Amino acid sequence: MEENYCIKIENISKSYKKQKVLKGISFNIKEGEIFGLLGPSGAGKTTLIRLIMGMERSDEGTITLLDKKVPNQKVIENIGYTAQADALYTDLSAEENMKFYCRLYKIPKKERNARIDECLSVVNLNDDKKKIVNNFSGGMKRRLSLAISLIHRPKVLILDEPTVGMDPLLRRQIWQELYRLKENGVTIVITTHVMDEAAYCDKLALIRNGRCISVGEPKKIIEENECNTLEEVFLKLGGDTYED
């Protein structure tokens, strides 16, 4: 029986000037799966995300998303994306930011208020929706960015370090919501350098110095490498000390 893959990544390489950032990356992501890209800062995770999104072109290899090779404008409307840098209008309120993106995604007027409240509740910002974003903390801005990425109910959700600056309780709430989205068939790709958070993913790709050093379920990766933690796997396969 053929697997139903949402994203296929085949032999992807990418260089900037003379520096090779990604080196022959290959793996597949199933529909309705939470897939983590785990690795230290500078490993190539964000570059790979940008290639999956179609924001850049690879030097070698192909990426297929929802059965279409990227870059492809037709798949963009099915993707929710939270970048490391928050794309917010800081002189507007949270609600006004949400309304702007509702118009951008052509969400019908009669659905907008309910959709906004639904997404803000996910990140616990309903009580702050009238506040100007410039007065938000860094963690609140991250939460608003996540809410915006959900506003059009995407089939694929791509999150680049989405829980940075969040307290443990809120981080747990966000992950509970990610599981709920997964149960509804949403495919989620999340980058992180936090080891305990990576364990929440269904599968992981361990990225080190632009290479994929291991792919699989977190527990199986640890067991197959005869290690006790994911950090030990990096030390064993990556060659030097893992640093956030």
XYZ file of N, CA, C and O in Angstrom, residues 94-204:
444
model
N -4.391 43.720 17.839
C -4.345 42.314 17.438
C -5.519 41.987 16.529
O -5.366 41.320 15.499
N -6.698 42.471 16.888
C -7.896 42.205 16.090
C -7.785 42.821 14.702
O -8.163 42.182 13.706
N -7.242 44.032 14.620
C -7.081 44.686 13.314
C -6.080 43.943 12.446
O -6.255 43.836 11.222
N -5.018 43.411 13.055
C -4.080 42.577 12.310
C -4.785 41.347 11.758
O -4.612 40.987 10.585
N -5.611 40.720 12.589
C -6.332 39.529 12.161
C -7.301 39.845 11.028
O -7.432 39.086 10.062
N -7.979 40.983 11.123
C -8.927 41.377 10.071
C -8.215 41.624 8.751
O -8.740 41.296 7.672
N -7.013 42.196 8.819
C -6.233 42.426 7.600
C -5.954 41.097 6.898
O -6.130 40.969 5.679
N -5.524 40.092 7.672
C -5.212 38.800 7.068
C -6.469 38.060 6.627
O -6.429 37.279 5.666
N -7.598 38.315 7.280
C -8.864 37.753 6.801
C -9.174 38.265 5.394
O -9.605 37.503 4.518
N -8.961 39.561 5.186
C -9.198 40.137 3.854
C -8.194 39.589 2.849
O -8.543 39.299 1.697
N -6.944 39.439 3.295
C -5.902 38.937 2.403
C -6.234 37.530 1.916
O -6.026 37.193 0.745
N -6.781 36.696 2.823
C -7.129 35.322 2.472
C -8.563 35.190 1.966
O -9.048 34.075 1.749
N -9.239 36.332 1.790
C -10.593 36.382 1.208
C -11.599 35.546 2.004
O -12.437 34.839 1.443
N -11.494 35.633 3.322
C -12.458 34.970 4.191
C -13.749 35.779 4.187
O -13.715 37.002 4.358
N -14.905 35.150 3.963
C -16.185 35.893 3.895
C -16.419 36.748 5.142
O -16.112 36.331 6.264
N -16.970 37.941 4.955
C -17.177 38.884 6.062
C -17.957 38.266 7.215
O -17.650 38.501 8.385
N -18.990 37.497 6.896
C -19.848 36.944 7.944
C -19.127 35.909 8.818
O -19.595 35.590 9.912
N -17.976 35.407 8.339
C -17.226 34.401 9.094
C -16.060 34.994 9.880
O -15.489 34.324 10.749
N -15.698 36.242 9.594
C -14.434 36.785 10.097
C -14.380 36.892 11.614
O -13.394 36.459 12.236
N -15.395 37.442 12.252
C -15.342 37.648 13.703
C -15.230 36.322 14.445
O -14.434 36.188 15.387
N -16.017 35.333 14.017
C -15.958 34.023 14.672
C -14.603 33.361 14.456
O -14.043 32.738 15.375
N -14.062 33.505 13.240
C -12.760 32.899 12.924
C -11.653 33.569 13.757
O -10.750 32.889 14.256
N -11.728 34.888 13.905
C -10.733 35.619 14.693
C -10.762 35.166 16.150
O -9.722 34.880 16.758
N -11.961 35.091 16.727
C -12.086 34.664 18.125
C -11.593 33.230 18.307
O -10.936 32.898 19.303
N -11.897 32.394 17.330
C -11.467 30.990 17.380
C -9.948 30.887 17.420
O -9.380 30.150 18.235
N -9.268 31.636 16.555
C -7.806 31.545 16.464
C -7.114 32.234 17.641
O -6.092 31.748 18.138
N -7.682 33.337 18.115
C -7.093 34.020 19.272
C -7.241 33.187 20.542
O -6.379 33.239 21.427
N -8.310 32.407 20.625
C -8.491 31.558 21.805
C -7.440 30.456 21.867
O -7.037 30.025 22.957
N -6.970 30.019 20.698
C -5.937 28.985 20.646
C -4.678 29.443 21.379
O -4.018 28.664 22.070
N -4.355 30.725 21.244
C -3.117 31.260 21.823
C -3.385 32.137 23.042
O -2.515 32.889 23.487
N -4.619 32.055 23.555
C -4.976 32.752 24.786
C -4.797 34.276 24.678
O -4.252 34.919 25.581
N -5.291 34.849 23.578
C -5.167 36.300 23.381
C -6.518 37.002 23.218
O -6.537 38.186 22.878
N -7.627 36.320 23.485
C -8.934 36.951 23.309
C -9.091 38.222 24.142
O -9.663 39.218 23.686
N -8.572 38.194 25.366
C -8.708 39.355 26.250
C -7.828 40.526 25.817
O -7.989 41.642 26.324
N -6.909 40.271 24.892
C -5.969 41.310 24.463
C -6.195 41.755 23.021
O -5.370 42.473 22.463
N -7.296 41.345 22.426
C -7.456 41.589 20.988
C -7.610 43.060 20.633
O -7.318 43.453 19.505
N -8.021 43.901 21.574
C -8.172 45.329 21.298
C -6.886 46.114 21.567
O -6.811 47.307 21.262
N -5.882 45.451 22.118
C -4.636 46.132 22.474
C -3.746 46.335 21.249
O -3.713 45.507 20.343
N -3.017 47.456 21.247
C -2.079 47.743 20.164
C -0.886 46.795 20.264
O -0.326 46.586 21.347
N -0.500 46.219 19.149
C 0.540 45.187 19.138
C 1.884 45.726 19.611
O 2.692 44.984 20.181
N 2.127 47.005 19.426
C 3.388 47.597 19.874
C 3.582 47.452 21.383
O 4.708 47.475 21.875
N 2.478 47.275 22.112
C 2.538 47.095 23.566
C 2.621 45.629 23.985
O 2.637 45.339 25.181
N 2.663 44.731 23.018
C 2.759 43.304 23.312
C 4.203 42.933 23.675
O 5.158 43.524 23.175
N 4.334 41.910 24.502
C 5.654 41.318 24.753
C 6.057 40.485 23.537
O 5.233 40.206 22.645
N 7.315 40.058 23.524
C 7.774 39.219 22.416
C 6.986 37.925 22.320
O 6.632 37.469 21.227
N 6.682 37.324 23.478
C 5.910 36.084 23.488
C 4.500 36.280 22.966
O 3.962 35.413 22.249
N 3.883 37.409 23.297
C 2.531 37.702 22.809
C 2.523 37.888 21.298
O 1.590 37.465 20.607
N 3.563 38.500 20.778
C 3.663 38.681 19.320
C 3.798 37.330 18.617
O 3.207 37.120 17.552
N 4.569 36.413 19.223
C 4.706 35.077 18.639
C 3.353 34.374 18.614
O 3.003 33.700 17.648
N 2.593 34.537 19.685
C 1.283 33.908 19.778
C 0.325 34.482 18.740
O -0.450 33.747 18.111
N 0.381 35.801 18.535
C -0.473 36.420 17.526
C -0.082 35.937 16.128
O -0.955 35.668 15.285
N 1.204 35.802 15.873
C 1.658 35.295 14.569
C 1.135 33.887 14.322
O 0.737 33.547 13.201
N 1.112 33.072 15.359
C 0.595 31.714 15.235
C -0.904 31.742 14.941
O -1.396 30.993 14.087
N -1.638 32.615 15.635
C -3.079 32.745 15.391
C -3.352 33.147 13.943
O -4.265 32.618 13.296
N -2.554 34.052 13.413
C -2.719 34.509 12.036
C -2.482 33.368 11.050
O -3.185 33.241 10.043
N -1.520 32.512 11.354
C -1.217 31.402 10.438
C -2.358 30.389 10.365
O -2.430 29.599 9.430
N -3.267 30.430 11.345
C -4.398 29.500 11.388
C -5.672 30.080 10.788
O -6.649 29.348 10.595
N -5.676 31.378 10.471
C -6.925 32.084 10.172
C -7.654 31.520 8.952
O -8.880 31.543 8.882
N -6.932 30.987 7.975
C -7.574 30.498 6.754
C -7.715 28.971 6.738
O -8.005 28.383 5.701
N -7.519 28.353 7.926
C -7.666 26.899 8.074
C -6.846 26.141 7.025
O -7.389 25.431 6.169
N -5.530 26.283 7.082
C -4.665 25.672 6.056
C -4.595 24.157 6.172
O -4.827 23.583 7.237
N -4.236 23.521 5.054
C -4.010 22.072 5.051
C -2.626 21.729 5.595
O -2.407 20.644 6.124
N -1.697 22.669 5.412
C -0.320 22.485 5.878
C 0.056 23.682 6.740
O -0.146 24.832 6.340
N 0.589 23.403 7.918
C 1.004 24.461 8.836
C 2.509 24.346 9.032
O 3.013 23.299 9.456
N 3.235 25.427 8.703
C 4.696 25.428 8.795
C 5.102 26.467 9.833
O 4.826 27.659 9.679
N 5.754 26.000 10.894
C 6.053 26.840 12.050
C 7.553 26.843 12.325
O 8.135 25.803 12.631
N 8.166 28.006 12.216
C 9.601 28.143 12.422
C 9.850 28.695 13.831
O 9.646 29.876 14.082
N 10.260 27.831 14.739
C 10.505 28.180 16.150
C 9.299 28.920 16.751
O 9.426 30.031 17.263
N 8.095 28.326 16.717
C 6.885 29.061 17.098
C 6.719 29.334 18.583
O 5.991 30.255 18.958
N 7.370 28.554 19.450
C 7.122 28.706 20.881
C 8.235 29.456 21.614
O 8.273 29.469 22.843
N 9.120 30.105 20.860
C 10.195 30.886 21.486
C 9.572 32.012 22.324
O 8.699 32.735 21.865
N 10.012 32.142 23.546
C 9.523 33.212 24.422
C 8.236 32.898 25.151
O 7.705 33.764 25.850
N 7.704 31.684 25.005
C 6.466 31.315 25.683
C 6.773 30.558 26.975
O 7.727 29.795 27.046
N 5.914 30.768 27.992
C 6.099 30.048 29.242
C 5.643 28.593 29.067
O 4.917 28.261 28.129
N 6.068 27.693 29.960
C 5.771 26.258 29.800
C 4.281 25.935 29.706
O 3.892 25.054 28.929
N 3.442 26.622 30.459
C 2.006 26.342 30.425
C 1.404 26.681 29.073
O 0.616 25.909 28.514
N 1.782 27.838 28.536
C 1.266 28.236 27.235
C 1.815 27.339 26.132
O 1.108 26.976 25.192
N 3.083 26.945 26.268
C 3.682 26.039 25.283
C 2.902 24.723 25.237
O 2.625 24.188 24.165
N 2.509 24.232 26.417
C 1.723 23.007 26.481
C 0.369 23.199 25.798
O -0.104 22.325 25.071
N -0.249 24.370 26.026
C -1.540 24.660 25.395
C -1.411 24.690 23.878
O -2.275 24.172 23.158
N -0.329 25.298 23.390
C -0.100 25.366 21.942
C 0.045 23.956 21.374
O -0.550 23.623 20.332
N 0.772 23.096 22.059
C 0.954 21.731 21.562
C -0.348 20.942 21.589
O -0.605 20.135 20.694
N -1.188 21.184 22.584
C -2.500 20.529 22.616
C -3.316 20.928 21.396
O -4.013 20.098 20.794
N -3.206 22.203 20.998
C -3.919 22.673 19.815
C -3.335 22.072 18.547
O -4.058 21.722 17.612
N -2.013 21.912 18.503
C -1.388 21.281 17.342
C -1.863 19.842 17.182
O -2.115 19.381 16.066
N -2.012 19.138 18.300
C -2.542 17.769 18.234
C -3.976 17.764 17.720
O -4.372 16.876 16.956
N -4.763 18.746 18.134
C -6.149 18.827 17.664
C -6.182 19.074 16.161
O -6.969 18.462 15.422
N -5.315 19.957 15.679
C -5.242 20.231 14.246
C -4.820 18.977 13.478
O -5.351 18.678 12.412
N -3.864 18.258 14.041
C -3.417 17.003 13.432
C -4.581 16.026 13.294
O -4.753 15.383 12.249
N -5.392 15.914 14.345
C -6.541 15.003 14.312
C -7.541 15.391 13.231
O -8.275 14.549 12.716
N -7.554 16.678 12.876
C -8.432 17.162 11.810
C -7.778 17.092 10.432
O -8.297 17.645 9.463
N -6.611 16.431 10.355
C -5.974 16.193 9.068
C -4.948 17.203 8.629
O -4.426 17.118 7.516
N -4.623 18.184 9.483
C -3.627 19.195 9.122
C -2.228 18.599 9.270
O -1.915 17.941 10.276
N -1.394 18.816 8.264
C 0.009 18.402 8.322
C 0.821 19.545 8.905
O 0.701 20.689 8.449
N 1.639 19.262 9.913
C 2.368 20.310 10.622
C 3.866 20.052 10.541
O 4.336 18.954 10.877
N 4.603 21.052 10.088
C 6.064 20.998 10.061
C 6.565 22.075 11.018
O 6.206 23.242 10.885
N 7.372 21.668 11.984
C 7.806 22.602 13.020
C 9.316 22.507 13.206
O 9.871 21.406 13.273
N 9.993 23.641 13.253
C 11.428 23.640 13.533
C 11.640 23.970 15.007
O 10.895 24.753 15.591
N 12.647 23.359 15.580
C 12.973 23.636 16.976
C 14.414 23.233 17.254
O 14.993 22.429 16.541
N 14.990 23.852 18.287
C 16.286 23.363 18.787
C 16.137 22.915 20.235
O 17.123 22.641 20.907
N 14.868 22.823 20.692
C 14.588 22.410 22.068
C 14.316 20.908 22.095
O 13.345 20.432 21.504
N 15.153 20.161 22.790
C 15.085 18.707 22.763
C 13.765 18.153 23.313
O 13.175 17.250 22.737
N 13.292 18.699 24.449
C 12.077 18.135 25.038
C 10.862 18.398 24.166
O 9.929 17.598 24.107
N 10.863 19.522 23.448
C 9.759 19.830 22.552
C 9.762 18.895 21.339
O 8.699 18.498 20.851
N 10.930 18.528 20.880
C 11.046 17.636 19.725
C 10.393 16.287 19.984
O 9.881 15.645 19.074
N 10.380 15.867 21.239
C 9.802 14.567 21.593
C 8.290 14.533 21.374
O 7.702 13.453 21.315
N 7.645 15.695 21.250
C 6.198 15.759 21.014
C 5.835 15.444 19.564
O 4.675 15.192 19.260
N 6.810 15.477 18.671
C 6.548 15.262 17.247
C 6.345 13.776 16.947
O 6.886 12.904 17.626
N 5.560 13.488 15.897
C 5.395 12.105 15.449
C 6.695 11.574 14.865
O 7.096 10.437 15.120
N 7.338 12.417 14.059
C 8.620 12.055 13.456
C 9.535 13.278 13.458
O 9.076 14.418 13.517
N 10.830 12.985 13.350
C 11.842 14.036 13.338
C 12.829 13.815 12.205
O 13.100 12.680 11.816
